[in-house]
Amino acid sequence: MLTDPLAATMRIASSGLQAQGTRLRVVAENIANADSTAMTAGGDPYRRKTVSFATTMDRAAGSEIVKVKQIGRDRSDFQLVYEPSHPAADERGYVKRPNVQPLIEMMDMREASRSFEASVNVIEQSRSMMSRMIDLLRG
């Protein structure tokens, strides 16, 4: 039946919307914390979060869909900035800054936004095809 592939297409696209929505929220959190420091002297600041995806079989759609596999932590080094008067400075006067690079976050946001938009377009096209099919059946 024609509606099954269209419904499956919508399920696949909606899984993409959910996954990219999560990615956008993580990127927004990273950007919001790009300048945060530790609450205590010598402590660690905010650590950049990452999102990894996995495909899983969706029996209802009859195909693979994307899911967020894990929200992890970027283990790259923190930046050390010499600011001896800062409350988070260690005994040598260095403050650890988050390992967030706003340019990378902006690129991730742009990519996630485009993927999100592509999924929305797939859903709109599927909805339009379903509507046209109903109109044809009414006759």
mmCIF file of C-alpha atoms in Angstrom:
data_model
loop_
_atom_site.group_PDB
_atom_site.id
_atom_site.type_symbol
_atom_site.label_atom_id
_atom_site.label_comp_id
_atom_site.label_asym_id
_atom_site.label_seq_id
_atom_site.Cartn_x
_atom_site.Cartn_y
_atom_site.Cartn_z
ATOM 1 C CA MET A 1 0.000 0.000 0.000
ATOM 2 C CA LEU A 2 1.255 3.480 -0.873
ATOM 3 C CA THR A 3 0.633 5.037 2.552
ATOM 4 C CA ASP A 4 3.012 2.617 4.303
ATOM 5 C CA PRO A 5 6.127 3.948 2.541
ATOM 6 C CA LEU A 6 4.984 7.523 3.131
ATOM 7 C CA ALA A 7 4.324 6.875 6.814
ATOM 8 C CA ALA A 8 7.704 5.160 7.096
ATOM 9 C CA THR A 9 9.346 8.142 5.419
ATOM 10 C CA MET A 10 7.728 10.449 7.955
ATOM 11 C CA ARG A 11 8.927 8.256 10.862
ATOM 12 C CA ILE A 12 12.471 8.266 9.503
ATOM 13 C CA ALA A 13 12.426 12.042 9.014
ATOM 14 C CA SER A 14 10.967 12.628 12.468
ATOM 15 C CA SER A 15 13.764 10.568 14.015
ATOM 16 C CA GLY A 16 16.192 12.892 12.235
ATOM 17 C CA LEU A 17 14.343 15.895 13.676
ATOM 18 C CA GLN A 18 14.641 14.524 17.188
ATOM 19 C CA ALA A 19 18.331 13.672 16.821
ATOM 20 C CA GLN A 20 19.278 17.035 15.332
ATOM 21 C CA GLY A 21 17.135 18.834 17.907
ATOM 22 C CA THR A 22 19.188 17.177 20.634
ATOM 23 C CA ARG A 23 22.366 18.154 18.826
ATOM 24 C CA LEU A 24 21.207 21.775 18.620
ATOM 25 C CA ARG A 25 20.452 21.834 22.362
ATOM 26 C CA VAL A 26 23.933 20.469 23.158
ATOM 27 C CA VAL A 27 25.590 23.032 20.866
ATOM 28 C CA ALA A 28 23.589 25.822 22.514
ATOM 29 C CA GLU A 29 24.713 24.613 25.956
ATOM 30 C CA ASN A 30 28.333 24.527 24.792
ATOM 31 C CA ILE A 31 28.124 28.083 23.446
ATOM 32 C CA ALA A 32 26.409 29.310 26.608
ATOM 33 C CA ASN A 33 29.246 27.891 28.722
ATOM 34 C CA ALA A 34 32.154 28.862 26.462
ATOM 35 C CA ASP A 35 33.423 31.422 28.994
ATOM 36 C CA SER A 36 32.493 29.738 32.257
ATOM 37 C CA THR A 37 35.197 28.879 34.749
ATOM 38 C CA ALA A 38 35.427 26.677 37.811
ATOM 39 C CA MET A 39 33.788 27.717 41.058
ATOM 40 C CA THR A 40 36.947 26.958 43.042
ATOM 41 C CA ALA A 41 40.587 27.851 42.584
ATOM 42 C CA GLY A 42 42.336 25.365 40.296
ATOM 43 C CA GLY A 43 39.092 23.524 39.541
ATOM 44 C CA ASP A 44 37.941 22.295 36.155
ATOM 45 C CA PRO A 45 35.615 24.489 34.083
ATOM 46 C CA TYR A 46 32.757 23.384 31.865
ATOM 47 C CA ARG A 47 33.756 20.513 29.572
ATOM 48 C CA ARG A 48 32.399 20.572 26.032
ATOM 49 C CA LYS A 49 29.643 18.054 25.338
ATOM 50 C CA THR A 50 29.478 15.955 22.193
ATOM 51 C CA VAL A 51 26.663 14.003 20.560
ATOM 52 C CA SER A 52 27.054 10.670 18.827
ATOM 53 C CA PHE A 53 24.371 8.994 16.754
ATOM 54 C CA ALA A 54 23.456 5.401 16.008
ATOM 55 C CA THR A 55 21.016 3.760 13.653
ATOM 56 C CA THR A 56 18.465 1.319 14.990
ATOM 57 C CA MET A 57 15.898 -0.822 13.277
ATOM 58 C CA ASP A 58 12.374 0.538 13.567
ATOM 59 C CA ARG A 59 9.966 -2.338 12.976
ATOM 60 C CA ALA A 60 7.012 0.026 12.457
ATOM 61 C CA ALA A 61 8.836 1.934 9.721
ATOM 62 C CA GLY A 62 10.473 -1.184 8.348
ATOM 63 C CA SER A 63 13.814 0.578 8.090
ATOM 64 C CA GLU A 64 16.627 2.063 10.090
ATOM 65 C CA ILE A 65 16.180 5.318 11.940
ATOM 66 C CA VAL A 66 18.682 7.571 13.665
ATOM 67 C CA LYS A 67 18.836 7.919 17.435
ATOM 68 C CA VAL A 68 21.118 9.774 19.827
ATOM 69 C CA LYS A 69 23.516 7.106 21.000
ATOM 70 C CA GLN A 70 25.286 9.139 23.645
ATOM 71 C CA ILE A 71 25.903 12.630 24.916
ATOM 72 C CA GLY A 72 29.558 12.484 25.845
ATOM 73 C CA ARG A 73 32.313 14.790 27.012
ATOM 74 C CA ASP A 74 35.140 16.125 24.889
ATOM 75 C CA ARG A 75 38.349 15.009 26.602
ATOM 76 C CA SER A 76 40.586 17.575 24.919
ATOM 77 C CA ASP A 77 42.701 19.820 27.124
ATOM 78 C CA PHE A 78 41.429 22.990 28.714
ATOM 79 C CA GLN A 79 43.026 26.290 27.766
ATOM 80 C CA LEU A 80 45.270 27.773 30.443
ATOM 81 C CA VAL A 81 45.135 31.554 30.716
ATOM 82 C CA TYR A 82 47.331 33.547 33.056
ATOM 83 C CA GLU A 83 44.968 35.580 35.257
ATOM 84 C CA PRO A 84 46.364 35.603 38.799
ATOM 85 C CA SER A 85 43.578 37.856 40.137
ATOM 86 C CA HIS A 86 40.775 35.543 38.923
ATOM 87 C CA PRO A 87 38.979 33.596 41.700
ATOM 88 C CA ALA A 88 39.468 30.323 39.800
ATOM 89 C CA ALA A 89 43.234 30.800 39.346
ATOM 90 C CA ASP A 90 45.490 28.035 40.601
ATOM 91 C CA GLU A 91 48.583 28.614 42.770
ATOM 92 C CA ARG A 92 50.602 29.596 39.669
ATOM 93 C CA GLY A 93 47.979 32.163 38.577
ATOM 94 C CA TYR A 94 46.514 30.149 35.692
ATOM 95 C CA VAL A 95 42.803 29.762 35.055
ATOM 96 C CA LYS A 96 41.454 26.784 33.152
ATOM 97 C CA ARG A 97 39.079 27.845 30.402
ATOM 98 C CA PRO A 98 36.529 25.508 28.783
ATOM 99 C CA ASN A 99 37.577 23.413 25.816
ATOM 100 C CA VAL A 100 34.748 24.981 23.797
ATOM 101 C CA GLN A 101 35.676 26.662 20.534
ATOM 102 C CA PRO A 102 32.793 28.905 19.419
ATOM 103 C CA LEU A 103 33.720 28.627 15.717
ATOM 104 C CA ILE A 104 33.444 24.835 15.839
ATOM 105 C CA GLU A 105 30.159 25.101 17.725
ATOM 106 C CA MET A 106 28.795 27.498 15.104
ATOM 107 C CA MET A 107 29.765 25.070 12.333
ATOM 108 C CA ASP A 108 28.089 22.205 14.221
ATOM 109 C CA MET A 109 25.007 24.363 14.720
ATOM 110 C CA ARG A 110 24.846 25.210 11.035
ATOM 111 C CA GLU A 111 25.197 21.551 10.019
ATOM 112 C CA ALA A 112 22.567 20.423 12.538
ATOM 113 C CA SER A 113 20.244 23.204 11.448
ATOM 114 C CA ARG A 114 20.547 22.191 7.798
ATOM 115 C CA SER A 115 19.906 18.536 8.653
ATOM 116 C CA PHE A 116 16.899 19.575 10.740
ATOM 117 C CA GLU A 117 15.580 21.663 7.846
ATOM 118 C CA ALA A 118 16.063 18.762 5.409
ATOM 119 C CA SER A 119 14.002 16.488 7.675
ATOM 120 C CA VAL A 120 11.259 19.117 7.894
ATOM 121 C CA ASN A 121 11.207 19.310 4.085
ATOM 122 C CA VAL A 122 10.877 15.514 3.822
ATOM 123 C CA ILE A 123 7.931 15.562 6.236
ATOM 124 C CA GLU A 124 6.261 18.419 4.329
ATOM 125 C CA GLN A 125 6.701 16.621 1.008
ATOM 126 C CA SER A 126 5.352 13.363 2.455
ATOM 127 C CA ARG A 127 2.362 15.175 3.903
ATOM 128 C CA SER A 128 1.727 16.837 0.545
ATOM 129 C CA MET A 129 1.908 13.469 -1.245
ATOM 130 C CA MET A 130 -0.548 11.937 1.244
ATOM 131 C CA SER A 131 -2.911 14.840 0.726
ATOM 132 C CA ARG A 132 -2.743 14.490 -3.063
ATOM 133 C CA MET A 133 -3.330 10.747 -2.784
ATOM 134 C CA ILE A 134 -6.450 11.339 -0.675
ATOM 135 C CA ASP A 135 -7.682 13.880 -3.214
ATOM 136 C CA LEU A 136 -7.164 11.331 -6.015
ATOM 137 C CA LEU A 137 -9.019 8.644 -4.093
ATOM 138 C CA ARG A 138 -11.974 10.988 -3.505
ATOM 139 C CA GLY A 139 -12.040 11.398 -7.139
#
